[in-house]
């Protein structure tokens, strides 16, 4: 694989990771926080309704976790294509 093909494959895989992680974040923030709020509010954890928790804090926690997942995935991708330091 020459350098241009390697670079193209790297970015293709990188964009795929970004789209997957953004889809997860959208599903959690919009789906759990808005669309499924009523159903999730039937569940209580620690006295709080789960739908309310996702709308207020849960999506932020998921977003932070996704940042760490993205960093880990990118480190593996950098090693795979020889772009690591």
PDB file of C-alpha atoms in Angstrom:
ATOM      1  CA  UNK A   1       0.000   0.000   0.000  1.00  0.00           C
ATOM      2  CA  UNK A   2       1.521   3.311  -1.018  1.00  0.00           C
ATOM      3  CA  UNK A   3       1.432   6.430   1.121  1.00  0.00           C
ATOM      4  CA  UNK A   4      -1.620   7.989  -0.571  1.00  0.00           C
ATOM      5  CA  UNK A   5      -3.682   4.802  -0.302  1.00  0.00           C
ATOM      6  CA  UNK A   6      -2.647   4.368   3.321  1.00  0.00           C
ATOM      7  CA  UNK A   7      -3.646   7.950   4.100  1.00  0.00           C
ATOM      8  CA  UNK A   8      -6.990   7.531   2.355  1.00  0.00           C
ATOM      9  CA  UNK A   9      -7.728   4.301   4.244  1.00  0.00           C
ATOM     10  CA  UNK A  10      -6.751   5.966   7.529  1.00  0.00           C
ATOM     11  CA  UNK A  11      -9.170   8.860   7.022  1.00  0.00           C
ATOM     12  CA  UNK A  12     -11.941   6.571   5.822  1.00  0.00           C
ATOM     13  CA  UNK A  13     -11.672   4.531   9.004  1.00  0.00           C
ATOM     14  CA  UNK A  14     -11.403   7.687  11.117  1.00  0.00           C
ATOM     15  CA  UNK A  15     -14.599   9.135   9.631  1.00  0.00           C
ATOM     16  CA  UNK A  16     -16.377   5.820  10.212  1.00  0.00           C
ATOM     17  CA  UNK A  17     -15.433   5.946  13.919  1.00  0.00           C
ATOM     18  CA  UNK A  18     -16.599   9.553  14.210  1.00  0.00           C
ATOM     19  CA  UNK A  19     -19.960   8.816  12.585  1.00  0.00           C
ATOM     20  CA  UNK A  20     -20.572   5.791  14.814  1.00  0.00           C
ATOM     21  CA  UNK A  21     -19.693   7.702  17.985  1.00  0.00           C
ATOM     22  CA  UNK A  22     -21.839  10.683  16.966  1.00  0.00           C
ATOM     23  CA  UNK A  23     -24.745   8.335  16.247  1.00  0.00           C
ATOM     24  CA  UNK A  24     -24.407   6.860  19.745  1.00  0.00           C
ATOM     25  CA  UNK A  25     -24.285  10.325  21.277  1.00  0.00           C
ATOM     26  CA  UNK A  26     -27.329  11.451  19.265  1.00  0.00           C
ATOM     27  CA  UNK A  27     -29.271   8.331  20.263  1.00  0.00           C
ATOM     28  CA  UNK A  28     -28.497   8.864  23.932  1.00  0.00           C
ATOM     29  CA  UNK A  29     -29.045  12.618  24.075  1.00  0.00           C
ATOM     30  CA  UNK A  30     -32.050  12.882  21.765  1.00  0.00           C
ATOM     31  CA  UNK A  31     -33.492   9.392  22.088  1.00  0.00           C
ATOM     32  CA  UNK A  32     -33.142   8.762  25.806  1.00  0.00           C
ATOM     33  CA  UNK A  33     -33.443  12.390  26.872  1.00  0.00           C
ATOM     34  CA  UNK A  34     -36.412  13.400  24.713  1.00  0.00           C
ATOM     35  CA  UNK A  35     -38.075  10.597  22.732  1.00  0.00           C
ATOM     36  CA  UNK A  36     -38.015   7.873  25.407  1.00  0.00           C
ATOM     37  CA  UNK A  37     -38.207  10.191  28.412  1.00  0.00           C
ATOM     38  CA  UNK A  38     -41.725   9.172  29.428  1.00  0.00           C
ATOM     39  CA  UNK A  39     -40.921   5.450  29.271  1.00  0.00           C
ATOM     40  CA  UNK A  40     -37.629   5.882  31.108  1.00  0.00           C
ATOM     41  CA  UNK A  41     -39.262   8.007  33.810  1.00  0.00           C
ATOM     42  CA  UNK A  42     -41.100   4.863  34.952  1.00  0.00           C
ATOM     43  CA  UNK A  43     -37.706   3.611  36.154  1.00  0.00           C
ATOM     44  CA  UNK A  44     -36.160   5.218  39.231  1.00  0.00           C
ATOM     45  CA  UNK A  45     -32.560   4.890  40.327  1.00  0.00           C
ATOM     46  CA  UNK A  46     -31.555   6.483  43.610  1.00  0.00           C
ATOM     47  CA  UNK A  47     -34.919   8.279  43.756  1.00  0.00           C
ATOM     48  CA  UNK A  48     -34.426   9.981  40.372  1.00  0.00           C
ATOM     49  CA  UNK A  49     -36.336   9.256  37.190  1.00  0.00           C
ATOM     50  CA  UNK A  50     -34.009   7.781  34.558  1.00  0.00           C
ATOM     51  CA  UNK A  51     -35.511   9.862  31.716  1.00  0.00           C
ATOM     52  CA  UNK A  52     -34.946  13.066  33.663  1.00  0.00           C
ATOM     53  CA  UNK A  53     -31.389  11.967  34.525  1.00  0.00           C
ATOM     54  CA  UNK A  54     -30.543  11.316  30.857  1.00  0.00           C
ATOM     55  CA  UNK A  55     -31.974  14.686  29.838  1.00  0.00           C
ATOM     56  CA  UNK A  56     -30.048  16.581  32.517  1.00  0.00           C
ATOM     57  CA  UNK A  57     -26.772  14.718  33.065  1.00  0.00           C
ATOM     58  CA  UNK A  58     -26.639  11.351  31.365  1.00  0.00           C
ATOM     59  CA  UNK A  59     -25.972  12.599  27.876  1.00  0.00           C
ATOM     60  CA  UNK A  60     -23.026  14.647  29.146  1.00  0.00           C
ATOM     61  CA  UNK A  61     -21.510  11.619  30.894  1.00  0.00           C
ATOM     62  CA  UNK A  62     -21.976   9.536  27.763  1.00  0.00           C
ATOM     63  CA  UNK A  63     -20.304  12.275  25.696  1.00  0.00           C
ATOM     64  CA  UNK A  64     -17.266  12.297  28.011  1.00  0.00           C
ATOM     65  CA  UNK A  65     -17.016   8.494  27.815  1.00  0.00           C
ATOM     66  CA  UNK A  66     -17.222   8.714  24.013  1.00  0.00           C
ATOM     67  CA  UNK A  67     -14.280  11.136  24.013  1.00  0.00           C
ATOM     68  CA  UNK A  68     -12.150   8.564  25.854  1.00  0.00           C
ATOM     69  CA  UNK A  69     -13.338   5.821  23.491  1.00  0.00           C
ATOM     70  CA  UNK A  70     -12.414   8.006  20.507  1.00  0.00           C
ATOM     71  CA  UNK A  71      -8.932   8.658  21.895  1.00  0.00           C
ATOM     72  CA  UNK A  72      -8.377   4.936  22.412  1.00  0.00           C
ATOM     73  CA  UNK A  73      -9.649   4.105  18.925  1.00  0.00           C
ATOM     74  CA  UNK A  74      -7.460   6.785  17.351  1.00  0.00           C
ATOM     75  CA  UNK A  75      -4.367   5.568  19.184  1.00  0.00           C
ATOM     76  CA  UNK A  76      -4.993   2.077  17.812  1.00  0.00           C
ATOM     77  CA  UNK A  77      -5.637   3.487  14.337  1.00  0.00           C
ATOM     78  CA  UNK A  78      -2.436   5.551  14.436  1.00  0.00           C
ATOM     79  CA  UNK A  79      -0.432   2.432  15.317  1.00  0.00           C
ATOM     80  CA  UNK A  80      -2.177   0.387  12.637  1.00  0.00           C
ATOM     81  CA  UNK A  81      -1.236   2.855   9.889  1.00  0.00           C
ATOM     82  CA  UNK A  82       2.157   3.850  11.300  1.00  0.00           C
ATOM     83  CA  UNK A  83       1.235   7.415  12.288  1.00  0.00           C
ATOM     84  CA  UNK A  84       1.985   6.957  15.973  1.00  0.00           C
ATOM     85  CA  UNK A  85       4.785   8.859  17.650  1.00  0.00           C
TER      86      UNK A  85
END
